[in-house]
Amino acid sequence: MALTALLEPDPGRKCAILYSIDNNMAILPDTVIAEPAGIPGRLPRPELVPPGKVGRRAMHTVEGRAVLLHALAHIELNAVNLAADILWRFAGMPVQFYLDWLKVAKEEAYHFQLLEGHLHTQGYAYGDFSAHNSLWEMAEKTRADLLARLALVPRTLEARGLDATPAVMAKLAQAGDQAAADILAIILRDEVGHVAIGNFWYKQLCAERGLDVVVTYAELAQKYKAPPLRGPFNLEARRAAGFDDRELQALQDGAG
């Protein structure tokens, strides 16, 4: 069912499929599913462009704020696809692993629909602006390596949202869009939990394999060419999401 959701191009139907998955449904962790073509399912719009070509986000105009909301909605839809992908792709994990990522998938779907709905109140729709594909490109790179997927998607790209979201919330509120700021507050709260899930399973695999958490992260970031992280960092949120002091120090030491 997660793979069916991942292959579905229509965002509304994609979310509906994920919502319909019962948490009490039987899970067979050792079942290996052959990868089909067409991952992830997408509509023709939005047009995918390099990050530098995505539209400007001027806060003083409705359209500028809509461009920002569209970019955020696109990130959340990518996060829906990422959670669905980790659910079906990686066999042989404990049942709780799949239950954790099902929770993430459903919450990411809710986030996307919150942003999509607010975008409609501004007179725009998802697909009206261009978007970039950086989040999914990392999923492609780590498709055969669960440890790398956990290290570089939830712990790197999604954790970056913990750092960036408070400033975006403040800008939206200052521009008079308190409703959008309130939506981002919900997303930030939930994303702490999502990053915590990524942290837990990354550290679990490191412990099982006798790997050092910090050293292994640095090796994976270099191997898969993860984007360099720049401060300032939301240390409080990162601690709540399971980063310990040694990891946070390494993060700050390596920041550009």
PDB file of N, CA and C in Angstrom, residues 168-250:
ATOM      1  N   VAL A 168      11.329  31.546   9.028  1.00  0.00           N
ATOM      2  CA  VAL A 168      10.270  31.669   8.016  1.00  0.00           C
ATOM      3  C   VAL A 168       8.939  31.990   8.691  1.00  0.00           C
ATOM      4  N   MET A 169       8.662  31.348   9.814  1.00  0.00           N
ATOM      5  CA  MET A 169       7.438  31.649  10.575  1.00  0.00           C
ATOM      6  C   MET A 169       7.389  33.129  10.939  1.00  0.00           C
ATOM      7  N   ALA A 170       8.512  33.653  11.412  1.00  0.00           N
ATOM      8  CA  ALA A 170       8.557  35.062  11.824  1.00  0.00           C
ATOM      9  C   ALA A 170       8.308  35.988  10.637  1.00  0.00           C
ATOM     10  N   LYS A 171       8.879  35.672   9.483  1.00  0.00           N
ATOM     11  CA  LYS A 171       8.689  36.505   8.294  1.00  0.00           C
ATOM     12  C   LYS A 171       7.234  36.499   7.842  1.00  0.00           C
ATOM     13  N   LEU A 172       6.606  35.334   7.857  1.00  0.00           N
ATOM     14  CA  LEU A 172       5.204  35.238   7.450  1.00  0.00           C
ATOM     15  C   LEU A 172       4.304  36.005   8.408  1.00  0.00           C
ATOM     16  N   ALA A 173       4.570  35.869   9.702  1.00  0.00           N
ATOM     17  CA  ALA A 173       3.768  36.592  10.699  1.00  0.00           C
ATOM     18  C   ALA A 173       3.943  38.102  10.535  1.00  0.00           C
ATOM     19  N   GLN A 174       5.176  38.525  10.313  1.00  0.00           N
ATOM     20  CA  GLN A 174       5.447  39.955  10.134  1.00  0.00           C
ATOM     21  C   GLN A 174       4.761  40.494   8.882  1.00  0.00           C
ATOM     22  N   ALA A 175       4.635  39.651   7.854  1.00  0.00           N
ATOM     23  CA  ALA A 175       3.972  40.063   6.613  1.00  0.00           C
ATOM     24  C   ALA A 175       2.451  40.017   6.723  1.00  0.00           C
ATOM     25  N   GLY A 176       1.945  39.568   7.877  1.00  0.00           N
ATOM     26  CA  GLY A 176       0.508  39.566   8.100  1.00  0.00           C
ATOM     27  C   GLY A 176      -0.186  38.248   7.843  1.00  0.00           C
ATOM     28  N   ASP A 177       0.606  37.195   7.553  1.00  0.00           N
ATOM     29  CA  ASP A 177      -0.013  35.884   7.283  1.00  0.00           C
ATOM     30  C   ASP A 177       0.193  34.989   8.505  1.00  0.00           C
ATOM     31  N   GLN A 178      -0.553  35.278   9.564  1.00  0.00           N
ATOM     32  CA  GLN A 178      -0.426  34.509  10.791  1.00  0.00           C
ATOM     33  C   GLN A 178      -0.902  33.077  10.602  1.00  0.00           C
ATOM     34  N   ALA A 179      -1.883  32.876   9.717  1.00  0.00           N
ATOM     35  CA  ALA A 179      -2.390  31.517   9.472  1.00  0.00           C
ATOM     36  C   ALA A 179      -1.287  30.619   8.927  1.00  0.00           C
ATOM     37  N   ALA A 180      -0.473  31.148   8.008  1.00  0.00           N
ATOM     38  CA  ALA A 180       0.644  30.364   7.466  1.00  0.00           C
ATOM     39  C   ALA A 180       1.674  30.092   8.558  1.00  0.00           C
ATOM     40  N   ALA A 181       1.957  31.092   9.391  1.00  0.00           N
ATOM     41  CA  ALA A 181       2.907  30.907  10.489  1.00  0.00           C
ATOM     42  C   ALA A 181       2.417  29.827  11.450  1.00  0.00           C
ATOM     43  N   ASP A 182       1.111  29.795  11.696  1.00  0.00           N
ATOM     44  CA  ASP A 182       0.540  28.777  12.591  1.00  0.00           C
ATOM     45  C   ASP A 182       0.671  27.375  11.993  1.00  0.00           C
ATOM     46  N   ILE A 183       0.509  27.278  10.674  1.00  0.00           N
ATOM     47  CA  ILE A 183       0.689  25.981  10.005  1.00  0.00           C
ATOM     48  C   ILE A 183       2.137  25.516  10.168  1.00  0.00           C
ATOM     49  N   LEU A 184       3.074  26.433  10.002  1.00  0.00           N
ATOM     50  CA  LEU A 184       4.483  26.059  10.140  1.00  0.00           C
ATOM     51  C   LEU A 184       4.814  25.659  11.573  1.00  0.00           C
ATOM     52  N   ALA A 185       4.114  26.224  12.544  1.00  0.00           N
ATOM     53  CA  ALA A 185       4.330  25.812  13.937  1.00  0.00           C
ATOM     54  C   ALA A 185       3.928  24.356  14.132  1.00  0.00           C
ATOM     55  N   ILE A 186       2.831  23.940  13.504  1.00  0.00           N
ATOM     56  CA  ILE A 186       2.407  22.535  13.556  1.00  0.00           C
ATOM     57  C   ILE A 186       3.464  21.648  12.904  1.00  0.00           C
ATOM     58  N   ILE A 187       3.937  22.085  11.743  1.00  0.00           N
ATOM     59  CA  ILE A 187       4.922  21.295  11.003  1.00  0.00           C
ATOM     60  C   ILE A 187       6.218  21.170  11.801  1.00  0.00           C
ATOM     61  N   LEU A 188       6.685  22.266  12.392  1.00  0.00           N
ATOM     62  CA  LEU A 188       7.918  22.227  13.174  1.00  0.00           C
ATOM     63  C   LEU A 188       7.782  21.263  14.342  1.00  0.00           C
ATOM     64  N   ARG A 189       6.656  21.321  15.030  1.00  0.00           N
ATOM     65  CA  ARG A 189       6.421  20.408  16.164  1.00  0.00           C
ATOM     66  C   ARG A 189       6.522  18.957  15.712  1.00  0.00           C
ATOM     67  N   ASP A 190       5.857  18.623  14.609  1.00  0.00           N
ATOM     68  CA  ASP A 190       5.850  17.233  14.138  1.00  0.00           C
ATOM     69  C   ASP A 190       7.206  16.817  13.574  1.00  0.00           C
ATOM     70  N   GLU A 191       7.901  17.762  12.926  1.00  0.00           N
ATOM     71  CA  GLU A 191       9.175  17.412  12.306  1.00  0.00           C
ATOM     72  C   GLU A 191      10.231  17.055  13.347  1.00  0.00           C
ATOM     73  N   VAL A 192      10.138  17.619  14.533  1.00  0.00           N
ATOM     74  CA  VAL A 192      11.047  17.195  15.611  1.00  0.00           C
ATOM     75  C   VAL A 192      10.894  15.692  15.826  1.00  0.00           C
ATOM     76  N   GLY A 193       9.657  15.220  15.836  1.00  0.00           N
ATOM     77  CA  GLY A 193       9.404  13.792  15.990  1.00  0.00           C
ATOM     78  C   GLY A 193       9.899  12.972  14.824  1.00  0.00           C
ATOM     79  N   HIS A 194       9.774  13.511  13.610  1.00  0.00           N
ATOM     80  CA  HIS A 194      10.226  12.770  12.429  1.00  0.00           C
ATOM     81  C   HIS A 194      11.745  12.626  12.423  1.00  0.00           C
ATOM     82  N   VAL A 195      12.437  13.709  12.741  1.00  0.00           N
ATOM     83  CA  VAL A 195      13.896  13.637  12.808  1.00  0.00           C
ATOM     84  C   VAL A 195      14.318  12.694  13.930  1.00  0.00           C
ATOM     85  N   ALA A 196      13.566  12.706  15.035  1.00  0.00           N
ATOM     86  CA  ALA A 196      13.870  11.793  16.148  1.00  0.00           C
ATOM     87  C   ALA A 196      13.754  10.335  15.712  1.00  0.00           C
ATOM     88  N   ILE A 197      12.757  10.025  14.892  1.00  0.00           N
ATOM     89  CA  ILE A 197      12.618   8.662  14.374  1.00  0.00           C
ATOM     90  C   ILE A 197      13.811   8.299  13.504  1.00  0.00           C
ATOM     91  N   GLY A 198      14.216   9.228  12.637  1.00  0.00           N
ATOM     92  CA  GLY A 198      15.406   8.985  11.816  1.00  0.00           C
ATOM     93  C   GLY A 198      16.639   8.781  12.670  1.00  0.00           C
ATOM     94  N   ASN A 199      16.792   9.597  13.704  1.00  0.00           N
ATOM     95  CA  ASN A 199      17.928   9.474  14.612  1.00  0.00           C
ATOM     96  C   ASN A 199      17.935   8.123  15.317  1.00  0.00           C
ATOM     97  N   PHE A 200      16.769   7.722  15.827  1.00  0.00           N
ATOM     98  CA  PHE A 200      16.684   6.463  16.565  1.00  0.00           C
ATOM     99  C   PHE A 200      17.138   5.288  15.698  1.00  0.00           C
ATOM    100  N   TRP A 201      16.604   5.209  14.480  1.00  0.00           N
ATOM    101  CA  TRP A 201      16.923   4.053  13.646  1.00  0.00           C
ATOM    102  C   TRP A 201      18.336   4.116  13.074  1.00  0.00           C
ATOM    103  N   TYR A 202      18.834   5.323  12.833  1.00  0.00           N
ATOM    104  CA  TYR A 202      20.232   5.460  12.412  1.00  0.00           C
ATOM    105  C   TYR A 202      21.162   4.955  13.523  1.00  0.00           C
ATOM    106  N   LYS A 203      20.907   5.394  14.739  1.00  0.00           N
ATOM    107  CA  LYS A 203      21.771   4.994  15.851  1.00  0.00           C
ATOM    108  C   LYS A 203      21.609   3.514  16.169  1.00  0.00           C
ATOM    109  N   GLN A 204      20.418   2.988  15.982  1.00  0.00           N
ATOM    110  CA  GLN A 204      20.177   1.556  16.192  1.00  0.00           C
ATOM    111  C   GLN A 204      21.021   0.727  15.219  1.00  0.00           C
ATOM    112  N   LEU A 205      21.007   1.119  13.948  1.00  0.00           N
ATOM    113  CA  LEU A 205      21.798   0.386  12.954  1.00  0.00           C
ATOM    114  C   LEU A 205      23.291   0.542  13.226  1.00  0.00           C
ATOM    115  N   CYS A 206      23.731   1.741  13.607  1.00  0.00           N
ATOM    116  CA  CYS A 206      25.143   1.936  13.942  1.00  0.00           C
ATOM    117  C   CYS A 206      25.555   1.024  15.095  1.00  0.00           C
ATOM    118  N   ALA A 207      24.703   0.940  16.136  1.00  0.00           N
ATOM    119  CA  ALA A 207      25.021   0.092  17.286  1.00  0.00           C
ATOM    120  C   ALA A 207      25.110  -1.368  16.882  1.00  0.00           C
ATOM    121  N   GLU A 208      24.172  -1.813  16.044  1.00  0.00           N
ATOM    122  CA  GLU A 208      24.163  -3.208  15.600  1.00  0.00           C
ATOM    123  C   GLU A 208      25.407  -3.550  14.785  1.00  0.00           C
ATOM    124  N   ARG A 209      25.916  -2.566  14.040  1.00  0.00           N
ATOM    125  CA  ARG A 209      27.054  -2.798  13.148  1.00  0.00           C
ATOM    126  C   ARG A 209      28.380  -2.387  13.778  1.00  0.00           C
ATOM    127  N   GLY A 210      28.351  -1.919  15.029  1.00  0.00           N
ATOM    128  CA  GLY A 210      29.572  -1.504  15.709  1.00  0.00           C
ATOM    129  C   GLY A 210      30.201  -0.262  15.111  1.00  0.00           C
ATOM    130  N   LEU A 211      29.389   0.666  14.636  1.00  0.00           N
ATOM    131  CA  LEU A 211      29.876   1.869  13.973  1.00  0.00           C
ATOM    132  C   LEU A 211      29.744   3.085  14.884  1.00  0.00           C
ATOM    133  N   ASP A 212      30.713   3.983  14.787  1.00  0.00           N
ATOM    134  CA  ASP A 212      30.652   5.243  15.523  1.00  0.00           C
ATOM    135  C   ASP A 212      29.673   6.181  14.815  1.00  0.00           C
ATOM    136  N   VAL A 213      28.738   6.734  15.562  1.00  0.00           N
ATOM    137  CA  VAL A 213      27.663   7.552  14.990  1.00  0.00           C
ATOM    138  C   VAL A 213      28.206   8.769  14.248  1.00  0.00           C
ATOM    139  N   VAL A 214      29.140   9.494  14.866  1.00  0.00           N
ATOM    140  CA  VAL A 214      29.650  10.736  14.278  1.00  0.00           C
ATOM    141  C   VAL A 214      30.570  10.460  13.098  1.00  0.00           C
ATOM    142  N   VAL A 215      31.503   9.541  13.270  1.00  0.00           N
ATOM    143  CA  VAL A 215      32.455   9.212  12.201  1.00  0.00           C
ATOM    144  C   VAL A 215      31.711   8.659  10.985  1.00  0.00           C
ATOM    145  N   THR A 216      30.756   7.772  11.221  1.00  0.00           N
ATOM    146  CA  THR A 216      30.003   7.166  10.120  1.00  0.00           C
ATOM    147  C   THR A 216      29.187   8.215   9.379  1.00  0.00           C
ATOM    148  N   TYR A 217      28.602   9.139  10.120  1.00  0.00           N
ATOM    149  CA  TYR A 217      27.833  10.201   9.465  1.00  0.00           C
ATOM    150  C   TYR A 217      28.720  11.012   8.513  1.00  0.00           C
ATOM    151  N   ALA A 218      29.906  11.385   8.986  1.00  0.00           N
ATOM    152  CA  ALA A 218      30.822  12.169   8.152  1.00  0.00           C
ATOM    153  C   ALA A 218      31.213  11.389   6.893  1.00  0.00           C
ATOM    154  N   GLU A 219      31.443  10.093   7.051  1.00  0.00           N
ATOM    155  CA  GLU A 219      31.819   9.257   5.901  1.00  0.00           C
ATOM    156  C   GLU A 219      30.678   9.176   4.895  1.00  0.00           C
ATOM    157  N   LEU A 220      29.462   9.006   5.388  1.00  0.00           N
ATOM    158  CA  LEU A 220      28.302   8.902   4.488  1.00  0.00           C
ATOM    159  C   LEU A 220      28.025  10.235   3.793  1.00  0.00           C
ATOM    160  N   ALA A 221      28.155  11.328   4.529  1.00  0.00           N
ATOM    161  CA  ALA A 221      27.926  12.650   3.935  1.00  0.00           C
ATOM    162  C   ALA A 221      28.902  12.897   2.790  1.00  0.00           C
ATOM    163  N   GLN A 222      30.155  12.470   2.975  1.00  0.00           N
ATOM    164  CA  GLN A 222      31.155  12.639   1.918  1.00  0.00           C
ATOM    165  C   GLN A 222      30.888  11.694   0.750  1.00  0.00           C
ATOM    166  N   LYS A 223      30.582  10.436   1.056  1.00  0.00           N
ATOM    167  CA  LYS A 223      30.362   9.439   0.004  1.00  0.00           C
ATOM    168  C   LYS A 223      29.206   9.820  -0.906  1.00  0.00           C
ATOM    169  N   TYR A 224      28.123  10.305  -0.315  1.00  0.00           N
ATOM    170  CA  TYR A 224      26.918  10.597  -1.094  1.00  0.00           C
ATOM    171  C   TYR A 224      26.774  12.086  -1.428  1.00  0.00           C
ATOM    172  N   LYS A 225      27.839  12.857  -1.146  1.00  0.00           N
ATOM    173  CA  LYS A 225      27.866  14.281  -1.512  1.00  0.00           C
ATOM    174  C   LYS A 225      26.667  15.038  -0.946  1.00  0.00           C
ATOM    175  N   ALA A 226      26.452  14.879   0.344  1.00  0.00           N
ATOM    176  CA  ALA A 226      25.378  15.628   1.015  1.00  0.00           C
ATOM    177  C   ALA A 226      25.717  17.116   1.005  1.00  0.00           C
ATOM    178  N   PRO A 227      24.721  17.975   0.899  1.00  0.00           N
ATOM    179  CA  PRO A 227      25.004  19.419   0.890  1.00  0.00           C
ATOM    180  C   PRO A 227      25.607  19.847   2.223  1.00  0.00           C
ATOM    181  N   PRO A 228      26.604  20.743   2.192  1.00  0.00           N
ATOM    182  CA  PRO A 228      27.186  21.220   3.452  1.00  0.00           C
ATOM    183  C   PRO A 228      26.150  22.003   4.255  1.00  0.00           C
ATOM    184  N   LEU A 229      26.168  21.835   5.564  1.00  0.00           N
ATOM    185  CA  LEU A 229      25.194  22.510   6.423  1.00  0.00           C
ATOM    186  C   LEU A 229      25.790  23.791   6.985  1.00  0.00           C
ATOM    187  N   ARG A 230      24.975  24.837   6.973  1.00  0.00           N
ATOM    188  CA  ARG A 230      25.406  26.129   7.477  1.00  0.00           C
ATOM    189  C   ARG A 230      24.493  26.568   8.614  1.00  0.00           C
ATOM    190  N   GLY A 231      25.099  27.220   9.618  1.00  0.00           N
ATOM    191  CA  GLY A 231      24.313  27.726  10.727  1.00  0.00           C
ATOM    192  C   GLY A 231      23.528  28.961  10.335  1.00  0.00           C
ATOM    193  N   PRO A 232      22.766  29.505  11.255  1.00  0.00           N
ATOM    194  CA  PRO A 232      22.645  29.057  12.644  1.00  0.00           C
ATOM    195  C   PRO A 232      21.785  27.806  12.767  1.00  0.00           C
ATOM    196  N   PHE A 233      22.055  27.015  13.791  1.00  0.00           N
ATOM    197  CA  PHE A 233      21.333  25.775  14.018  1.00  0.00           C
ATOM    198  C   PHE A 233      20.358  25.940  15.184  1.00  0.00           C
ATOM    199  N   ASN A 234      19.228  25.291  15.061  1.00  0.00           N
ATOM    200  CA  ASN A 234      18.222  25.287  16.132  1.00  0.00           C
ATOM    201  C   ASN A 234      18.602  24.166  17.097  1.00  0.00           C
ATOM    202  N   LEU A 235      19.525  24.478  17.989  1.00  0.00           N
ATOM    203  CA  LEU A 235      20.093  23.443  18.863  1.00  0.00           C
ATOM    204  C   LEU A 235      19.044  22.854  19.795  1.00  0.00           C
ATOM    205  N   GLU A 236      18.119  23.669  20.257  1.00  0.00           N
ATOM    206  CA  GLU A 236      17.072  23.166  21.152  1.00  0.00           C
ATOM    207  C   GLU A 236      16.216  22.111  20.443  1.00  0.00           C
ATOM    208  N   ALA A 237      15.792  22.413  19.211  1.00  0.00           N
ATOM    209  CA  ALA A 237      14.972  21.458  18.459  1.00  0.00           C
ATOM    210  C   ALA A 237      15.777  20.221  18.098  1.00  0.00           C
ATOM    211  N   ARG A 238      17.039  20.416  17.756  1.00  0.00           N
ATOM    212  CA  ARG A 238      17.877  19.270  17.398  1.00  0.00           C
ATOM    213  C   ARG A 238      18.114  18.359  18.619  1.00  0.00           C
ATOM    214  N   ARG A 239      18.295  18.951  19.778  1.00  0.00           N
ATOM    215  CA  ARG A 239      18.421  18.113  20.982  1.00  0.00           C
ATOM    216  C   ARG A 239      17.130  17.334  21.228  1.00  0.00           C
ATOM    217  N   ALA A 240      15.993  18.014  21.060  1.00  0.00           N
ATOM    218  CA  ALA A 240      14.698  17.342  21.246  1.00  0.00           C
ATOM    219  C   ALA A 240      14.515  16.214  20.239  1.00  0.00           C
ATOM    220  N   ALA A 241      15.172  16.334  19.084  1.00  0.00           N
ATOM    221  CA  ALA A 241      15.069  15.311  18.039  1.00  0.00           C
ATOM    222  C   ALA A 241      16.125  14.220  18.180  1.00  0.00           C
ATOM    223  N   GLY A 242      16.904  14.260  19.264  1.00  0.00           N
ATOM    224  CA  GLY A 242      17.802  13.139  19.538  1.00  0.00           C
ATOM    225  C   GLY A 242      19.253  13.327  19.199  1.00  0.00           C
ATOM    226  N   PHE A 243      19.671  14.531  18.779  1.00  0.00           N
ATOM    227  CA  PHE A 243      21.098  14.779  18.567  1.00  0.00           C
ATOM    228  C   PHE A 243      21.754  15.034  19.922  1.00  0.00           C
ATOM    229  N   ASP A 244      22.856  14.335  20.216  1.00  0.00           N
ATOM    230  CA  ASP A 244      23.521  14.557  21.499  1.00  0.00           C
ATOM    231  C   ASP A 244      24.595  15.648  21.354  1.00  0.00           C
ATOM    232  N   ASP A 245      25.229  15.997  22.462  1.00  0.00           N
ATOM    233  CA  ASP A 245      26.173  17.110  22.456  1.00  0.00           C
ATOM    234  C   ASP A 245      27.352  16.862  21.521  1.00  0.00           C
ATOM    235  N   ARG A 246      27.803  15.625  21.452  1.00  0.00           N
ATOM    236  CA  ARG A 246      28.943  15.314  20.564  1.00  0.00           C
ATOM    237  C   ARG A 246      28.554  15.530  19.104  1.00  0.00           C
ATOM    238  N   GLU A 247      27.362  15.099  18.739  1.00  0.00           N
ATOM    239  CA  GLU A 247      26.901  15.299  17.369  1.00  0.00           C
ATOM    240  C   GLU A 247      26.712  16.775  17.047  1.00  0.00           C
ATOM    241  N   LEU A 248      26.147  17.527  17.992  1.00  0.00           N
ATOM    242  CA  LEU A 248      25.921  18.951  17.767  1.00  0.00           C
ATOM    243  C   LEU A 248      27.244  19.707  17.657  1.00  0.00           C
ATOM    244  N   GLN A 249      28.234  19.295  18.434  1.00  0.00           N
ATOM    245  CA  GLN A 249      29.548  19.935  18.334  1.00  0.00           C
ATOM    246  C   GLN A 249      30.172  19.650  16.970  1.00  0.00           C
ATOM    247  N   ALA A 250      30.050  18.403  16.513  1.00  0.00           N
ATOM    248  CA  ALA A 250      30.585  18.046  15.188  1.00  0.00           C
ATOM    249  C   ALA A 250      29.876  18.825  14.089  1.00  0.00           C
TER     250      ALA A 250
END
